[in-house]
XYZ file of N, CA and C in Angstrom:
834
model
N 84.222 100.635 85.277
C 83.232 100.072 86.177
C 81.887 100.020 85.473
N 81.032 99.123 85.911
C 79.667 99.061 85.409
C 78.727 98.888 86.596
N 77.590 99.545 86.542
C 76.557 99.286 87.525
C 75.921 97.946 87.227
N 75.489 97.229 88.284
C 74.744 96.020 87.990
C 73.649 95.826 89.011
N 72.595 95.120 88.569
C 71.470 94.832 89.445
C 71.154 93.362 89.307
N 70.355 92.853 90.217
C 69.948 91.451 90.144
C 68.477 91.382 89.779
N 68.143 90.394 88.962
C 66.754 90.132 88.618
C 66.465 88.708 89.043
N 65.674 88.538 90.103
C 65.504 87.224 90.696
C 66.767 86.858 91.450
N 67.042 85.540 91.540
C 68.198 85.084 92.298
C 69.372 84.778 91.403
N 69.126 84.271 90.193
C 70.225 83.723 89.403
C 70.655 84.602 88.226
N 69.870 85.637 87.901
C 70.193 86.413 86.702
C 70.773 87.755 87.104
N 71.985 88.073 86.585
C 72.608 89.365 86.840
C 72.751 90.095 85.517
N 72.398 91.341 85.505
C 72.496 92.136 84.296
C 73.546 93.209 84.487
N 74.542 93.286 83.589
C 75.526 94.361 83.625
C 74.991 95.513 82.799
N 74.798 96.640 83.433
C 74.199 97.786 82.761
C 75.278 98.767 82.354
N 75.352 99.098 81.100
C 76.343 100.051 80.615
C 75.960 101.459 81.021
N 76.901 102.155 81.683
C 76.655 103.522 82.119
C 77.685 104.417 81.458
N 77.274 105.451 80.714
C 78.228 106.300 80.008
C 79.272 106.866 80.952
N 80.536 106.810 80.568
C 81.596 107.414 81.348
C 82.138 106.549 82.457
N 81.593 105.343 82.663
C 82.059 104.477 83.733
C 82.778 103.287 83.106
N 84.035 103.488 82.780
C 84.806 102.430 82.130
C 86.211 102.408 82.714
N 86.496 101.466 83.610
C 87.835 101.336 84.159
C 88.719 100.603 83.162
N 90.028 100.605 83.429
C 90.976 100.007 82.494
C 91.867 99.014 83.224
N 92.103 97.874 82.585
C 93.123 96.954 83.055
C 94.430 97.340 82.380
N 95.492 97.484 83.163
C 96.778 97.905 82.624
C 97.863 96.904 82.999
N 98.970 96.943 82.260
C 100.121 96.094 82.563
C 101.007 96.718 83.630
N 101.013 98.048 83.717
C 101.880 98.760 84.643
C 101.023 99.685 85.498
N 101.143 99.569 86.810
C 100.235 100.300 87.693
C 100.494 101.803 87.679
N 101.698 102.246 87.285
C 101.954 103.682 87.215
C 101.186 104.331 86.070
N 100.656 103.521 85.152
C 99.824 104.069 84.082
C 98.484 104.585 84.609
N 98.167 104.233 85.852
C 96.903 104.675 86.441
C 96.942 106.133 86.887
N 98.147 106.691 87.092
C 98.227 108.083 87.519
C 99.165 108.281 88.683
N 99.189 109.481 89.187
C 100.127 109.901 90.229
C 99.555 109.614 91.613
N 99.448 108.345 91.941
C 98.894 107.965 93.244
C 99.957 107.410 94.195
N 101.221 107.407 93.763
C 102.274 106.778 94.553
C 103.405 107.751 94.853
N 103.927 107.680 96.064
C 105.064 108.497 96.451
C 106.248 108.197 95.529
N 106.874 109.251 95.024
C 107.988 109.110 94.086
C 107.570 108.389 92.808
N 106.253 108.291 92.571
C 105.710 107.598 91.399
C 106.119 106.127 91.363
N 106.359 105.562 92.538
C 106.733 104.152 92.629
C 105.791 103.427 93.575
N 105.097 102.405 93.104
C 104.132 101.669 93.926
C 104.819 100.705 94.882
N 104.043 100.036 95.728
C 104.620 99.040 96.635
C 105.352 97.928 95.883
N 106.292 97.306 96.585
C 106.989 96.134 96.064
C 106.565 94.934 96.905
N 105.916 93.975 96.253
C 105.470 92.747 96.912
C 106.000 91.593 96.078
N 107.131 91.008 96.453
C 107.757 89.962 95.628
C 106.778 88.869 95.220
N 106.787 88.542 93.931
C 105.906 87.510 93.410
C 104.513 87.988 93.108
N 104.195 89.234 93.515
C 102.855 89.786 93.289
C 102.932 91.081 92.487
N 103.733 92.048 92.965
C 103.905 93.316 92.260
C 105.363 93.749 92.379
N 106.063 93.773 91.261
C 107.466 94.192 91.227
C 107.685 95.078 90.013
N 108.475 96.137 90.185
C 108.747 97.081 89.096
C 107.451 97.580 88.466
N 106.445 97.767 89.317
C 105.134 98.309 88.912
C 104.298 97.343 88.078
N 104.738 96.099 87.935
C 104.061 95.123 87.081
C 103.581 93.934 87.909
N 102.348 93.497 87.667
C 101.826 92.309 88.337
C 102.607 91.085 87.881
N 103.044 90.250 88.834
C 103.927 89.135 88.536
C 103.201 87.827 88.305
N 101.916 87.813 88.525
C 101.140 86.582 88.416
C 99.821 86.910 87.746
N 99.344 86.051 86.880
C 98.116 86.320 86.145
C 96.893 86.398 87.049
N 97.032 85.934 88.306
C 95.917 86.024 89.249
C 95.705 87.455 89.738
N 96.695 88.321 89.542
C 96.611 89.698 90.024
C 96.414 90.644 88.839
N 95.454 91.540 88.964
C 95.128 92.469 87.893
C 95.259 93.906 88.382
N 95.847 94.732 87.537
C 95.968 96.160 87.815
C 94.767 96.871 87.218
N 94.035 97.592 88.050
C 92.831 98.296 87.599
C 93.003 99.795 87.811
N 92.966 100.554 86.724
C 92.888 102.005 86.815
C 91.409 102.355 86.965
N 91.016 102.747 88.143
C 89.597 102.943 88.450
C 89.112 104.261 87.849
N 88.601 104.165 86.632
C 88.186 105.339 85.873
C 86.683 105.550 85.995
N 86.302 106.773 86.310
C 84.889 107.094 86.486
C 84.623 108.488 85.919
N 83.663 108.586 85.024
C 83.317 109.838 84.371
C 84.552 110.495 83.753
N 85.251 109.690 82.945
C 86.369 110.149 82.114
C 87.597 110.588 82.906
N 87.712 110.148 84.155
C 88.892 110.488 84.947
C 89.278 109.302 85.813
N 90.565 108.976 85.848
C 91.041 107.910 86.740
C 91.089 108.456 88.159
N 90.347 107.823 89.055
C 90.185 108.333 90.421
C 91.157 107.700 91.410
N 91.524 106.419 91.179
C 92.462 105.730 92.063
C 92.913 104.457 91.374
N 93.826 103.742 91.999
C 94.371 102.508 91.415
C 94.155 101.353 92.371
N 93.927 100.161 91.817
C 93.716 98.964 92.633
C 94.519 97.802 92.070
N 95.172 97.066 92.957
C 95.749 95.775 92.594
C 94.782 94.719 93.105
N 94.199 93.951 92.177
C 93.093 93.058 92.515
C 93.514 91.599 92.413
N 93.142 90.821 93.412
C 93.433 89.393 93.484
C 92.205 88.633 92.972
N 92.298 88.088 91.764
C 91.142 87.413 91.170
C 90.891 86.030 91.765
N 91.867 85.475 92.469
C 91.673 84.181 93.124
C 90.849 84.342 94.394
N 91.250 85.292 95.243
C 90.506 85.554 96.470
C 89.327 86.488 96.256
N 89.303 87.151 95.079
C 88.218 88.075 94.710
C 88.126 89.262 95.662
N 89.288 89.748 96.094
C 89.380 90.966 96.901
C 90.611 91.747 96.445
N 90.667 93.046 96.720
C 91.863 93.810 96.387
C 93.029 93.437 97.309
N 94.242 93.502 96.768
C 95.435 93.478 97.614
C 95.557 94.840 98.281
N 95.379 95.898 97.478
C 95.335 97.256 98.011
C 94.693 98.188 96.995
N 94.231 99.323 97.477
C 93.858 100.445 96.624
C 94.757 101.617 97.004
N 95.144 102.411 96.010
C 96.037 103.548 96.218
C 95.360 104.819 95.738
N 95.470 105.876 96.533
C 94.862 107.143 96.158
C 95.638 108.301 96.766
N 95.385 109.485 96.256
C 96.000 110.681 96.795
C 94.942 111.449 97.593
N 95.219 111.675 98.866
C 94.294 112.424 99.713
C 94.584 113.914 99.554
N 93.561 114.683 99.189
C 93.727 116.126 98.989
C 92.720 116.929 99.799
N 92.231 116.348 100.882
C 91.220 117.009 101.688
C 89.827 116.563 101.270
N 88.845 116.975 102.029
C 87.458 116.601 101.748
C 86.583 117.840 101.716
N 85.454 117.707 101.058
C 84.457 118.779 101.044
C 83.134 118.207 101.520
N 82.239 119.084 101.941
C 80.950 118.640 102.448
C 80.010 118.298 101.303
N 79.507 117.077 101.297
C 78.490 116.686 100.333
C 77.730 115.499 100.912
N 76.532 115.306 100.433
C 75.722 114.195 100.915
C 76.321 112.878 100.420
N 76.427 111.898 101.323
C 76.981 110.609 100.952
C 76.176 110.014 99.797
N 76.837 109.606 98.709
C 76.108 109.049 97.560
C 75.342 107.778 97.936
N 74.167 107.637 97.382
C 73.392 106.409 97.516
C 73.594 105.628 96.220
N 74.647 104.804 96.220
C 75.073 104.142 94.995
C 74.932 102.629 95.104
N 74.505 101.977 94.013
C 74.623 100.518 93.969
C 76.086 100.157 93.747
N 76.487 98.991 94.173
C 77.858 98.545 93.923
C 78.055 98.270 92.440
N 79.224 98.633 91.932
C 79.557 98.438 90.525
C 80.537 97.276 90.363
N 80.628 96.760 89.151
C 81.544 95.668 88.838
C 82.492 96.090 87.719
N 83.481 95.247 87.437
C 84.441 95.483 86.369
C 84.237 94.446 85.261
N 83.571 94.794 84.162
C 83.309 93.817 83.108
C 84.575 93.296 82.446
N 85.663 94.071 82.499
C 86.890 93.633 81.843
C 87.543 92.443 82.548
N 87.193 92.206 83.795
C 87.742 91.049 84.500
C 87.145 89.747 84.000
N 85.928 89.808 83.481
C 85.239 88.625 82.968
C 84.646 88.913 81.600
N 85.481 89.223 80.600
C 84.938 89.529 79.274
C 84.280 88.311 78.647
N 83.206 88.541 77.906
C 82.457 87.422 77.333
C 83.071 86.918 76.037
N 83.661 87.824 75.258
C 84.214 87.423 73.967
C 83.148 86.926 73.009
N 81.890 87.243 73.302
C 80.804 86.833 72.421
C 80.386 85.392 72.593
N 80.954 84.697 73.603
C 80.612 83.292 73.810
C 79.969 83.101 75.181
N 79.235 81.998 75.309
C 78.667 81.664 76.605
C 79.792 81.362 77.590
N 79.643 81.831 78.819
C 80.662 81.575 79.824
C 80.049 81.764 81.207
N 80.711 81.218 82.192
C 80.263 81.386 83.571
C 80.570 82.803 84.020
N 79.583 83.543 84.558
C 79.833 84.935 84.939
C 80.554 85.057 86.278
N 81.275 86.153 86.440
C 81.891 86.529 87.710
C 82.846 85.467 88.254
N 83.632 84.875 87.363
C 84.615 83.886 87.789
C 85.744 84.552 88.573
N 86.086 85.787 88.202
C 87.272 86.441 88.761
C 86.950 87.578 89.727
N 85.697 87.798 90.041
C 85.357 88.893 90.948
C 84.095 88.566 91.728
N 83.901 89.331 92.787
C 82.715 89.136 93.606
C 81.515 89.831 92.979
N 80.360 89.632 93.581
C 79.101 90.202 93.112
C 78.199 90.381 94.323
N 77.214 91.237 94.218
C 76.276 91.440 95.330
C 75.608 90.145 95.742
N 75.344 89.272 94.770
C 74.640 88.023 95.037
C 75.377 87.175 96.075
N 76.721 87.269 96.110
C 77.475 86.487 97.088
C 77.049 86.816 98.508
N 76.775 88.076 98.752
C 76.398 88.501 100.096
C 74.942 88.164 100.403
N 74.097 88.093 99.372
C 72.699 87.713 99.608
C 72.574 86.237 99.942
N 73.406 85.420 99.298
C 73.293 83.980 99.461
C 73.841 83.523 100.811
N 74.962 84.113 101.232
C 75.669 83.591 102.402
C 76.264 84.734 103.208
N 76.351 84.568 104.505
C 77.009 85.509 105.409
C 76.349 86.885 105.437
N 75.117 86.999 104.948
C 74.477 88.305 104.923
C 74.278 88.865 106.329
N 74.275 87.986 107.318
C 74.092 88.440 108.689
C 75.411 88.770 109.375
N 76.531 88.460 108.736
C 77.810 88.686 109.405
C 78.776 89.561 108.611
N 78.642 89.625 107.288
C 79.581 90.384 106.449
C 78.842 91.294 105.482
N 79.445 92.436 105.208
C 78.956 93.343 104.177
C 80.148 93.794 103.331
N 79.916 94.144 102.057
C 81.020 94.679 101.257
C 81.294 96.127 101.657
N 82.555 96.440 101.934
C 82.910 97.805 102.312
C 84.180 98.220 101.591
N 84.252 99.501 101.226
C 85.323 100.011 100.384
C 86.633 100.184 101.154
N 87.748 99.906 100.471
C 89.063 100.208 101.026
C 89.347 101.696 100.884
N 89.291 102.213 99.643
C 89.323 103.664 99.464
C 87.948 104.154 99.846
N 87.865 104.782 101.006
C 86.569 105.116 101.587
C 86.040 106.455 101.087
N 84.720 106.540 101.000
C 84.063 107.800 100.660
C 84.447 108.888 101.650
N 84.848 108.522 102.863
C 85.225 109.496 103.885
C 86.520 110.229 103.558
N 87.286 109.706 102.597
C 88.558 110.331 102.234
C 88.521 110.966 100.847
N 87.338 111.163 100.287
C 87.241 111.692 98.928
C 87.018 113.206 98.926
N 87.532 113.857 97.871
C 87.504 115.311 97.809
C 86.273 115.877 97.124
N 85.531 115.046 96.390
C 84.367 115.538 95.665
C 83.386 114.388 95.452
N 82.199 114.746 95.033
C 81.128 113.756 94.919
C 81.436 112.683 93.878
N 81.997 113.066 92.736
C 82.255 112.078 91.689
C 83.312 111.067 92.132
N 84.337 111.514 92.839
C 85.320 110.569 93.367
C 84.668 109.666 94.409
N 83.789 110.245 95.225
C 83.062 109.441 96.210
C 82.257 108.345 95.514
N 81.585 108.688 94.434
C 80.799 107.696 93.696
C 81.696 106.599 93.122
N 82.900 106.979 92.698
C 83.798 106.004 92.067
C 84.263 104.916 93.026
N 84.199 105.168 94.326
C 84.663 104.164 95.295
C 83.691 103.003 95.448
N 82.472 103.149 94.920
C 81.464 102.111 95.068
C 81.595 101.051 93.982
N 82.768 100.463 93.890
C 82.984 99.334 92.996
C 83.443 98.152 93.834
N 82.938 96.979 93.524
C 83.278 95.799 94.316
C 84.744 95.418 94.206
N 85.450 95.925 93.183
C 86.891 95.673 93.103
C 87.665 96.556 94.072
N 86.992 97.482 94.752
C 87.585 98.306 95.808
C 87.061 97.896 97.177
N 86.358 96.759 97.240
C 85.714 96.371 98.494
C 86.183 95.003 98.974
N 86.022 94.794 100.270
C 86.293 93.485 100.874
C 85.152 93.162 101.830
N 84.890 91.877 102.091
C 83.901 91.533 103.105
C 84.394 91.961 104.489
N 83.626 92.805 105.137
C 83.982 93.245 106.483
C 82.910 92.783 107.459
N 83.364 92.323 108.610
C 82.441 91.818 109.614
C 81.548 92.944 110.119
N 80.309 92.593 110.444
C 79.376 93.582 110.969
C 79.974 94.240 112.217
N 79.909 95.544 112.258
C 80.451 96.282 113.393
C 81.869 96.769 113.198
N 82.573 96.210 112.215
C 83.961 96.629 111.983
C 84.012 98.008 111.338
N 83.287 98.182 110.230
C 83.302 99.463 109.511
C 82.754 100.588 110.383
N 81.609 100.365 111.020
C 80.966 101.419 111.797
C 81.665 101.676 113.121
N 82.528 100.766 113.518
C 83.219 100.913 114.789
C 84.649 101.355 114.628
N 85.555 100.398 114.762
C 86.965 100.734 114.835
C 87.524 101.297 113.538
N 87.036 100.814 112.377
C 87.623 101.319 111.124
C 87.124 102.717 110.791
N 85.931 103.051 111.204
C 85.464 104.422 111.069
C 86.338 105.355 111.900
N 86.743 104.897 113.085
C 87.663 105.658 113.935
C 89.000 105.865 113.222
N 89.525 104.808 112.601
C 90.803 104.907 111.886
C 90.705 105.928 110.756
N 89.657 105.850 109.955
C 89.511 106.783 108.838
C 89.411 108.222 109.318
N 88.687 108.442 110.393
C 88.549 109.799 110.915
C 89.857 110.311 111.506
N 90.578 109.450 112.209
C 91.850 109.866 112.814
C 92.889 110.191 111.740
N 92.984 109.364 110.708
C 93.942 109.644 109.641
C 93.543 110.907 108.885
N 92.265 111.105 108.690
C 91.798 112.313 108.024
C 92.200 113.552 108.822
N 91.978 113.539 110.132
C 92.327 114.695 110.957
C 93.823 114.970 110.919
N 94.620 113.898 110.966
C 96.068 114.084 110.931
C 96.507 114.653 109.578
N 96.007 114.089 108.500
C 96.414 114.557 107.174
C 95.962 115.992 106.924
N 94.787 116.355 107.391
C 94.306 117.726 107.224
C 95.207 118.720 107.952
N 95.764 118.311 109.082
C 96.556 119.226 109.911
C 98.045 119.203 109.598
N 98.542 118.090 109.024
C 99.982 117.916 108.933
C 100.540 117.632 107.546
N 99.701 117.395 106.566
C 100.192 116.970 105.255
C 99.977 118.057 104.207
N 101.055 118.698 103.784
C 100.963 119.766 102.792
C 102.106 119.655 101.792
N 101.853 120.154 100.586
C 102.922 120.216 99.596
C 103.604 121.578 99.698
N 104.491 121.882 98.759
C 105.247 123.126 98.827
C 104.382 124.351 98.534
N 103.186 124.128 97.999
C 102.246 125.237 97.790
C 101.209 125.318 98.906
N 101.467 124.569 99.983
C 100.604 124.553 101.167
C 99.233 123.932 100.903
N 99.153 123.055 99.889
C 97.932 122.297 99.639
C 97.984 120.977 100.396
N 96.846 120.512 100.863
C 96.780 119.224 101.557
C 97.013 118.095 100.563
N 98.047 117.292 100.816
C 98.368 116.169 99.939
C 98.978 115.038 100.763
N 98.490 113.840 100.569
C 99.089 112.650 101.175
C 98.878 111.470 100.236
N 99.854 110.570 100.202
C 99.744 109.345 99.417
C 99.276 108.238 100.351
N 98.160 107.613 99.991
C 97.526 106.649 100.895
C 97.415 105.279 100.225
N 97.715 104.247 101.002
C 97.503 102.863 100.597
C 96.601 102.217 101.630
N 95.617 101.489 101.184
C 94.785 100.735 102.115
C 94.511 99.366 101.514
N 94.701 98.326 102.330
C 94.626 96.979 101.786
C 94.089 95.965 102.777
N 94.160 94.702 102.377
C 93.593 93.623 103.182
C 94.510 92.410 103.164
N 94.488 91.674 104.255
C 95.235 90.423 104.379
C 94.249 89.268 104.239
N 94.418 88.390 103.257
C 93.474 87.275 103.100
C 93.367 86.431 104.360
N 92.138 86.009 104.668
C 91.905 85.169 105.838
C 91.541 83.752 105.429
N 90.927 83.020 106.342
C 90.593 81.612 106.097
C 89.150 81.389 105.675
N 88.261 82.338 105.989
C 86.855 82.158 105.655
C 86.494 82.724 104.299
N 85.301 82.354 103.812
C 84.825 82.856 102.527
C 83.341 83.189 102.607
N 82.933 84.174 101.808
C 81.530 84.483 101.597
C 81.056 83.658 100.404
N 79.978 82.919 100.587
C 79.387 82.096 99.525
C 80.416 81.134 98.918
N 81.375 80.695 99.710
C 82.419 79.771 99.283
C 83.218 80.316 98.098
N 83.191 81.668 97.918
C 83.846 82.280 96.764
C 84.772 83.435 97.135
N 84.326 84.301 98.026
C 85.013 85.563 98.279
C 85.721 85.516 99.628
N 87.036 85.711 99.602
C 87.824 85.631 100.825
C 87.425 86.715 101.826
N 87.290 86.321 103.087
C 87.039 87.272 104.172
C 88.380 87.615 104.801
N 88.886 88.854 104.645
C 90.208 89.201 105.166
C 90.301 89.024 106.674
N 91.491 88.640 107.111
C 91.727 88.556 108.554
C 92.001 89.941 109.133
N 92.622 90.823 108.317
C 92.957 92.177 108.763
C 92.775 93.170 107.616
N 92.532 94.404 107.982
C 92.529 95.524 107.048
C 93.577 96.520 107.532
N 94.282 97.153 106.604
C 95.361 98.065 106.990
C 95.328 99.343 106.163
N 95.991 100.379 106.674
C 96.077 101.661 105.978
C 97.412 102.310 106.328
N 98.045 102.937 105.335
C 99.285 103.679 105.566
C 99.283 104.916 104.687
N 99.871 105.999 105.186
C 99.974 107.197 104.364
C 101.360 107.809 104.506
N 101.781 108.472 103.437
C 103.074 109.127 103.348
C 102.821 110.565 102.925
N 103.392 111.532 103.659
C 103.149 112.928 103.299
C 104.269 113.828 103.796
N 104.266 115.062 103.302
C 105.239 116.086 103.697
C 104.589 116.962 104.759
N 105.297 117.214 105.842
C 104.703 117.983 106.946
C 105.382 119.333 107.155
N 105.780 119.964 106.053
C 106.404 121.292 106.000
C 107.905 121.272 106.254
N 108.407 120.199 106.853
C 109.852 120.103 107.078
C 110.447 118.804 106.552
N 109.653 117.728 106.540
C 110.183 116.432 106.109
C 109.043 115.511 105.712
N 109.404 114.417 105.041
C 108.438 113.384 104.698
C 108.258 112.453 105.893
N 107.014 112.060 106.135
C 106.753 111.162 107.253
C 105.600 110.239 106.919
N 105.460 109.183 107.684
C 104.387 108.223 107.443
C 103.910 107.610 108.747
N 102.632 107.199 108.736
C 102.042 106.480 109.860
C 101.126 105.414 109.301
N 100.708 104.497 110.140
C 99.871 103.410 109.648
C 98.962 102.862 110.740
N 97.957 102.142 110.309
C 97.050 101.414 111.200
C 96.798 100.026 110.612
N 96.485 99.092 111.472
C 95.957 97.801 111.059
C 94.963 97.356 112.108
N 93.986 96.552 111.693
C 92.987 96.067 112.639
C 92.470 94.714 112.192
N 92.215 93.862 113.159
C 91.611 92.573 112.857
C 90.175 92.796 112.401
N 89.775 92.062 111.383
C 88.455 92.212 110.782
C 87.402 91.542 111.666
N 86.982 92.278 112.683
C 85.961 91.789 113.605
C 85.386 92.987 114.356
N 84.299 92.759 115.064
C 83.739 93.812 115.904
C 84.660 94.024 117.107
N 85.068 95.258 117.343
C 85.906 95.589 118.481
C 85.051 96.274 119.542
N 85.315 95.938 120.793
C 84.503 96.497 121.871
C 84.810 97.962 122.160
N 86.040 98.391 121.834
C 86.417 99.781 122.096
C 87.525 100.195 121.150
N 87.545 101.470 120.787
C 88.574 101.956 119.870
C 89.944 101.977 120.524
N 89.984 101.826 121.836
C 91.274 101.804 122.531
C 92.086 100.560 122.180
N 91.460 99.605 121.472
C 92.187 98.386 121.101
C 93.093 98.607 119.891
N 93.047 99.786 119.293
C 93.887 100.055 118.130
C 94.784 101.254 118.415
N 95.987 101.241 117.856
C 96.900 102.361 118.048
C 97.643 102.652 116.752
N 98.097 103.879 116.647
C 98.899 104.291 115.508
C 100.204 103.509 115.500
N 100.632 103.088 114.308
C 101.856 102.301 114.187
C 102.824 102.964 113.220
N 104.078 102.616 113.374
C 105.069 103.088 112.417
C 104.942 102.289 111.128
N 105.497 102.831 110.044
C 105.507 102.111 108.784
C 106.263 100.797 108.932
N 107.346 100.822 109.669
C 108.145 99.611 109.863
C 107.321 98.509 110.528
N 106.530 98.875 111.533
C 105.703 97.880 112.215
C 104.701 97.241 111.255
N 104.051 98.076 110.435
C 103.071 97.535 109.495
C 103.750 96.652 108.457
N 104.880 97.099 107.909
C 105.568 96.303 106.890
C 106.051 94.976 107.454
N 106.511 94.976 108.700
C 106.923 93.712 109.330
C 105.729 92.771 109.479
N 104.586 93.339 109.848
C 103.369 92.536 109.994
C 102.954 91.942 108.649
N 102.939 92.765 107.598
C 102.547 92.277 106.279
C 103.548 91.281 105.722
N 104.817 91.517 105.987
C 105.851 90.574 105.557
C 105.638 89.209 106.188
N 105.253 89.201 107.453
C 104.984 87.934 108.150
C 103.751 87.241 107.574
N 102.697 88.015 107.296
C 101.445 87.429 106.822
C 101.559 86.914 105.390
N 102.212 87.689 104.519
C 102.314 87.314 103.114
C 103.528 86.433 102.830
N 104.417 86.301 103.827
C 105.658 85.537 103.642
C 106.496 86.137 102.522
N 106.437 87.470 102.401
C 107.187 88.188 101.380
C 107.681 89.494 101.979
N 108.865 89.919 101.599
C 109.460 91.143 102.136
C 108.832 92.356 101.448
N 107.848 92.968 102.089
C 107.023 94.005 101.470
C 107.552 95.407 101.777
N 107.600 96.245 100.741
C 107.945 97.652 100.873
C 106.775 98.461 100.325
N 106.139 99.257 101.180
C 104.938 99.990 100.770
C 105.257 101.296 100.058
N 106.212 102.061 100.578
C 106.583 103.342 99.984
C 108.058 103.336 99.610
N 108.363 103.895 98.448
C 109.740 103.961 97.995
C 110.629 104.630 99.040
N 111.770 103.996 99.334
C 112.710 104.542 100.317
C 112.032 104.828 101.657
N 110.997 104.037 101.957
C 110.232 104.206 103.203
C 109.744 105.633 103.402
N 109.238 106.213 102.323
C 108.703 107.573 102.322
C 109.818 108.595 102.574
N 110.977 108.360 101.986
C 112.055 109.350 102.033
C 112.759 109.414 103.367
């Protein structure tokens, strides 16, 4: 990842920050142990056998301060993640980082030649130019699910974010993150009684765009797989990307319900967890 700032309206400067260098990989399992059974989702035509099937999709090992913090499958056409994957190990109390959004220079390498910047990813400027009153960039792997400050800082990369409608993050999706956190804290443990859950959170591409460049998802979803002292289990949520009048409009769903929904939306038979989380 790289921090970036804007100077005026048209000039963007990528600032090199020591220790903030993510990696593009051919195989998503090279990013680390973020998947149940060490096997990532299967999305025919997009991700199969841990490998991206189309050049439009990039595997990003989100490395921050010399450690890979989570993994992202990124859609360079829609300029949003398909999903981010991380391991939930509980949270600690710390002040929420005040971070600028970071970018991934490897998605748009210069090669020493003049080229159009940010062809394959979003940028802060997209939100300044258009939809600034209706959409903001918000992280899929949320700071609310991080175990330490450095991991929290690592989530502030635009390759982990999607345009979310005003009121969505602070309303219903904040409720989802808090509810899943409470459940995982109380029910998800490994054989050493440590809190552990495998989490996937992603987005379904919609019809609108920010600045005619960045897809505005129609839905955001989350699923987790964990051991609850006797067996492996999973639950999931999905929500339409809009302001909801009450949190009662969302309910916990089974993994099967979410996979059926995603299969319908993507027109592909999607499997999120190997063997449906055992």
